[in-house]
Coordinates of C-alpha atoms in Angstrom, one line a residue:
X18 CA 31.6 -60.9 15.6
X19 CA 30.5 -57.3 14.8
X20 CA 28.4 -55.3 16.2
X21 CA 25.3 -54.0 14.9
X22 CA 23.0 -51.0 15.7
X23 CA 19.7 -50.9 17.2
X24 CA 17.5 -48.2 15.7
X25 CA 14.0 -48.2 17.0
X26 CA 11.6 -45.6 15.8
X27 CA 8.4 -45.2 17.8
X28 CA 5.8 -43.9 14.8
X29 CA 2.2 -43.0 15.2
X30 CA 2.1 -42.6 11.5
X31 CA 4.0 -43.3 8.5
X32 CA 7.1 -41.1 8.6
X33 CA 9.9 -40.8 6.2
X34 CA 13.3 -40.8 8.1
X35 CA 16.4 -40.0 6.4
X36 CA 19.7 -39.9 8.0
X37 CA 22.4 -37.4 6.8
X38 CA 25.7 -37.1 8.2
X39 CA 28.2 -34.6 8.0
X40 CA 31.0 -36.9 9.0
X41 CA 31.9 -40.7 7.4
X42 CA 30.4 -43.3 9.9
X43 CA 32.9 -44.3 12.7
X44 CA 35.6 -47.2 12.6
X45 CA 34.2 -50.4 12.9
X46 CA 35.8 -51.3 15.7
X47 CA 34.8 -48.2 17.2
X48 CA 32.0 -48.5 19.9
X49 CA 28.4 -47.5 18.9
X50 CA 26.0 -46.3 21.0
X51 CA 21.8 -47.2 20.2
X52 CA 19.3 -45.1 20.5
X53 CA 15.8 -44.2 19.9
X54 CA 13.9 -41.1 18.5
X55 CA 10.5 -40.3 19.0
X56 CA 9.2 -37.9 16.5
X57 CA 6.6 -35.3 18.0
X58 CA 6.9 -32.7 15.4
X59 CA 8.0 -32.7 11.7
X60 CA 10.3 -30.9 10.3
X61 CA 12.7 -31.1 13.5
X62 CA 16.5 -32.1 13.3
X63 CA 17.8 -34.5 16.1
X64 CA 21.2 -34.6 17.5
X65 CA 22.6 -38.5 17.0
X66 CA 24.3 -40.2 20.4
X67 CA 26.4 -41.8 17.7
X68 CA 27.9 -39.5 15.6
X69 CA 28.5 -35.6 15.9
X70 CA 26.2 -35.9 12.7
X71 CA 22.1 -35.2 12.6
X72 CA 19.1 -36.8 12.2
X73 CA 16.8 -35.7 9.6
X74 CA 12.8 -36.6 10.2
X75 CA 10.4 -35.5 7.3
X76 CA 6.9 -35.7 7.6
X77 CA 4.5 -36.5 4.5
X78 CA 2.0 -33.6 4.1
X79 CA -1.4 -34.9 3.9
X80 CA -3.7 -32.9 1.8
X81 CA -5.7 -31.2 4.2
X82 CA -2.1 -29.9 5.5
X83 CA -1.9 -28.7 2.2
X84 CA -5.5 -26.7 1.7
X85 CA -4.8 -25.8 5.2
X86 CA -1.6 -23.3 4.5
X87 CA -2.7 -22.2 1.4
X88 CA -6.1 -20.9 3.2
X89 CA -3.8 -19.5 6.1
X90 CA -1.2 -17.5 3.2
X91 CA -4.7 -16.0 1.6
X92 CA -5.7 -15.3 4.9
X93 CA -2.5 -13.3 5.8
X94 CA -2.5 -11.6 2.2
X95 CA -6.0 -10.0 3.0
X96 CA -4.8 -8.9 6.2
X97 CA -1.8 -7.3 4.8
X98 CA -3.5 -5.7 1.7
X99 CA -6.2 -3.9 4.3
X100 CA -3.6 -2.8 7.1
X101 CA -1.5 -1.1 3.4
X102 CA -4.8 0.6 2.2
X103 CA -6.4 1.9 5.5
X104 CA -2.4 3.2 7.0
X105 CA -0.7 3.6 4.1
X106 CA -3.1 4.4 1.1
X107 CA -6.5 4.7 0.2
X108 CA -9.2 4.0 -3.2
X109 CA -11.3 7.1 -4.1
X110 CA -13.2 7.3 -6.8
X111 CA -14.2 10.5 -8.9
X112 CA -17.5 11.8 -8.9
X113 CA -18.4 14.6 -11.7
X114 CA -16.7 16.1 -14.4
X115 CA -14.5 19.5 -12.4
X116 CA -11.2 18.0 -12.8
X117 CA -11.6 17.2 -16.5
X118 CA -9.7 16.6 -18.6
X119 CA -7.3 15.3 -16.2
X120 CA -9.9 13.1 -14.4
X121 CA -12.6 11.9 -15.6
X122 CA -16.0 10.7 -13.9
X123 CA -15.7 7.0 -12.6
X124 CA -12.2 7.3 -12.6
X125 CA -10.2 5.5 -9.3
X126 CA -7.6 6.9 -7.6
X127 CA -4.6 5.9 -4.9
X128 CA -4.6 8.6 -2.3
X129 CA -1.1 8.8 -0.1
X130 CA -2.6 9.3 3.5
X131 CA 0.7 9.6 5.5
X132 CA 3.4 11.6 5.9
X133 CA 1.9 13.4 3.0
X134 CA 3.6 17.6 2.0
X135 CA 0.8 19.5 0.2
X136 CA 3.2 21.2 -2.8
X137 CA 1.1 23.3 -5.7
X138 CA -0.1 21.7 -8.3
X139 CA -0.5 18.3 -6.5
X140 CA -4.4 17.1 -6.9
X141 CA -5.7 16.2 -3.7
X142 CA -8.5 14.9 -1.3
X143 CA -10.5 17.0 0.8
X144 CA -13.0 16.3 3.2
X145 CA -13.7 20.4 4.9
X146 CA -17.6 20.4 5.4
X147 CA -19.0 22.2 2.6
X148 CA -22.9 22.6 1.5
X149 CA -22.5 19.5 -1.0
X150 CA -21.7 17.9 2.1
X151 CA -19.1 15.2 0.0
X152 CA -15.5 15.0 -0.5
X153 CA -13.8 16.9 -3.4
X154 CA -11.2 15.8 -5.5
X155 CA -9.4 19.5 -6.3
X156 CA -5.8 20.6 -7.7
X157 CA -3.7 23.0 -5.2
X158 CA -2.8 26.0 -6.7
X159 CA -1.3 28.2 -3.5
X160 CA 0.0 27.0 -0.5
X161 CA 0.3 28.9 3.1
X162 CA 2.3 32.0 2.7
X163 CA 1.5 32.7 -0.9
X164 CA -0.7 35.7 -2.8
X165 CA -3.3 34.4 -5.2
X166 CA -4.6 36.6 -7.9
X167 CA -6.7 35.8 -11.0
X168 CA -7.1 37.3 -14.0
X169 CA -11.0 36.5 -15.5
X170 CA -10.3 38.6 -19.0
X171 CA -7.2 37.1 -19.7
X172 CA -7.9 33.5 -17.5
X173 CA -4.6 33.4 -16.4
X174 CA -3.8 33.1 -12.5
X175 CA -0.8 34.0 -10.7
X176 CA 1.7 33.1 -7.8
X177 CA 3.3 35.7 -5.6
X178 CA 3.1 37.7 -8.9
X179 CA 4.1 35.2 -11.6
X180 CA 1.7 33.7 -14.0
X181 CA 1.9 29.9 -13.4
X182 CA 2.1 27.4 -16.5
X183 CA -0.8 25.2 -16.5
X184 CA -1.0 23.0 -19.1
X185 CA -3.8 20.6 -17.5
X186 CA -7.0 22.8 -17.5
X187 CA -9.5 22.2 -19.9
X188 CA -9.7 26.2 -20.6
X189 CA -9.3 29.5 -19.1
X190 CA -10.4 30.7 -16.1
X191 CA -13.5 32.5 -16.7
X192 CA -15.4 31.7 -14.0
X193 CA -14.8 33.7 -11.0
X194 CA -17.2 32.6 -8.8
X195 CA -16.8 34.8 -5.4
X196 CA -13.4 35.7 -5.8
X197 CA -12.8 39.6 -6.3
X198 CA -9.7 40.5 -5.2
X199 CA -5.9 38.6 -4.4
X200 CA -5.8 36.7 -1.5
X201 CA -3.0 36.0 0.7
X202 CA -3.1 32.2 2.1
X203 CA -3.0 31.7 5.8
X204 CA -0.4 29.1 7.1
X205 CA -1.3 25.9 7.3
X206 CA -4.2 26.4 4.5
X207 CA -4.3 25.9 0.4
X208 CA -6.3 26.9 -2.3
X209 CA -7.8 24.7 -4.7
X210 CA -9.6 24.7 -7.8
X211 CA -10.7 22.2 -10.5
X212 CA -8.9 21.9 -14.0
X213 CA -12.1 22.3 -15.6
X214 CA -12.0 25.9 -14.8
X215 CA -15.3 26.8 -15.6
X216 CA -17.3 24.3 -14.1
X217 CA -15.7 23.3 -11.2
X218 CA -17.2 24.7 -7.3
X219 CA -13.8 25.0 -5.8
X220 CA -12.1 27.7 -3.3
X221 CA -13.3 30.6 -5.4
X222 CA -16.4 30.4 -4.0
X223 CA -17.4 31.6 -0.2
X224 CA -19.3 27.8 0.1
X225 CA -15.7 25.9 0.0
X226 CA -13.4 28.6 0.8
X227 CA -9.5 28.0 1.3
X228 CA -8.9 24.7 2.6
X229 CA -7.4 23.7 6.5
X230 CA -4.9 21.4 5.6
X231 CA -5.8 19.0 8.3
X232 CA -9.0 18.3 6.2
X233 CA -6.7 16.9 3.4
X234 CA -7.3 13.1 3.2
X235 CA -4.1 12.7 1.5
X236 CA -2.5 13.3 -1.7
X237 CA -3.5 11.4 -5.1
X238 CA -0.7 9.7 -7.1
X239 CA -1.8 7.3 -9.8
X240 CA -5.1 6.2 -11.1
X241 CA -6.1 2.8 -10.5
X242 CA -8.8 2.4 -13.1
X243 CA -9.2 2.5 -16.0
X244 CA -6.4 0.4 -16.3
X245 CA -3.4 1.5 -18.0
X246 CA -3.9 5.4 -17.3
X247 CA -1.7 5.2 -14.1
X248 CA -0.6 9.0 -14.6
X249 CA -2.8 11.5 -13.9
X250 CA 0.0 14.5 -13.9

């Protein structure tokens, strides 16, 4: 007479439990060994005392399971998008019209705040204490180690003696505020100034001055609204 195997299951709730194994069942004439499993946990795979194959328990999600991980993911999402944006980026909006026509007012920005090199020509963030007592959103035009001079008749500015293309102001630079004579940038400091030349209060006057690099927030690299005008270079 063959033998048969005793499989209890000791369930506190309705469990599925599937059995897959890797290898055919044994011989029947082979000797089987019975066991029970106790499920504590779902989702955990049991070795057999049967078979060198496994034992498969899956566990019905109940709806509240369900809300439950999806409130947990949105959770984690948050978390994530906050730890990015206060490390790794930042949102700044634009306030006035200086940088026109490349920014306008209301305009949002993404500001790169680590591991950031100032270069000329990038538009950047800076928070120096100045008598508006508010950042400023300003385009660098000479870094540390360079010789600034502007010409007011004919608007144009150079670099270390070469007039630099700049095909983002709004119009010559007329306005020449304080400045009255080139300027060689300290180390570790930039100048700045607005693309709307002429109505812009930027590092040509003695109330802003050249910046300390240390009070650069961070670099801007794409607008963020109005939607669809990511570039702003």
């Amino acid at each position: 007479m063959r033998r048969t195997e005793d499989l209890s299951i000791d369930m506190r709730k309705k469990e599925d439990v599937s059995f897959d194994y890797n290898k055919k069942m044994p011989d029947e004439k082979q000797e089987r060994k019975s066991f029970n499993i106790n499920i504590p946990k779902k989702g955990k795979t049991y070795k057999s005392e049967m078979t060198e194959g496994t034992v498969k328990v899956k566990v019905k999600k109940g709806p509240w399971d369900i809300v439950y991980e999806w409130i947990d993911s949105f959770v984690f999402s948050i978390i994530l998008i906050l730890l990015v944006f206060t490390f790794c980026f930042r949102v700044v909006g634009v306030d006035g019209e200086s940088m026109m026509p490349t920014l306008n007012h209301g305009d949002w920005l993404t500001v790169k705040a680590i591991n950031t090199e100032i270069n000329r020509g990038d538009i950047v963030i800076v928070t120096q204490p100045n008598d508006r007592n508010e950042p400023l959103v300003k385009r660098v035009i000479a870094v540390g180690g360079d010789t600034l001079d502007i010409d007011f008749f004919s608007g144009q500015v150079k670099v270390n003696g070469e007039i630099i293309d700049e095909p983002y102001i709004m119009e010559p630079t007329r306005n020449k505020g304080d400045f009255d004579k080139p300027i060689k940038i300290p180390e570790g400091y930039v100048f700045v100034m607005g693309d709307n030349r002429n109505n812009s209060l930027d590092s040509r006057f003695d109330s802003i001055g050249i910046i300390d690099e240390r009070y650069i927030l961070g670099v801007a690299n794409a607008r963020m609204f109005p939607f669809g005008e990511w570039e702003i270079y």
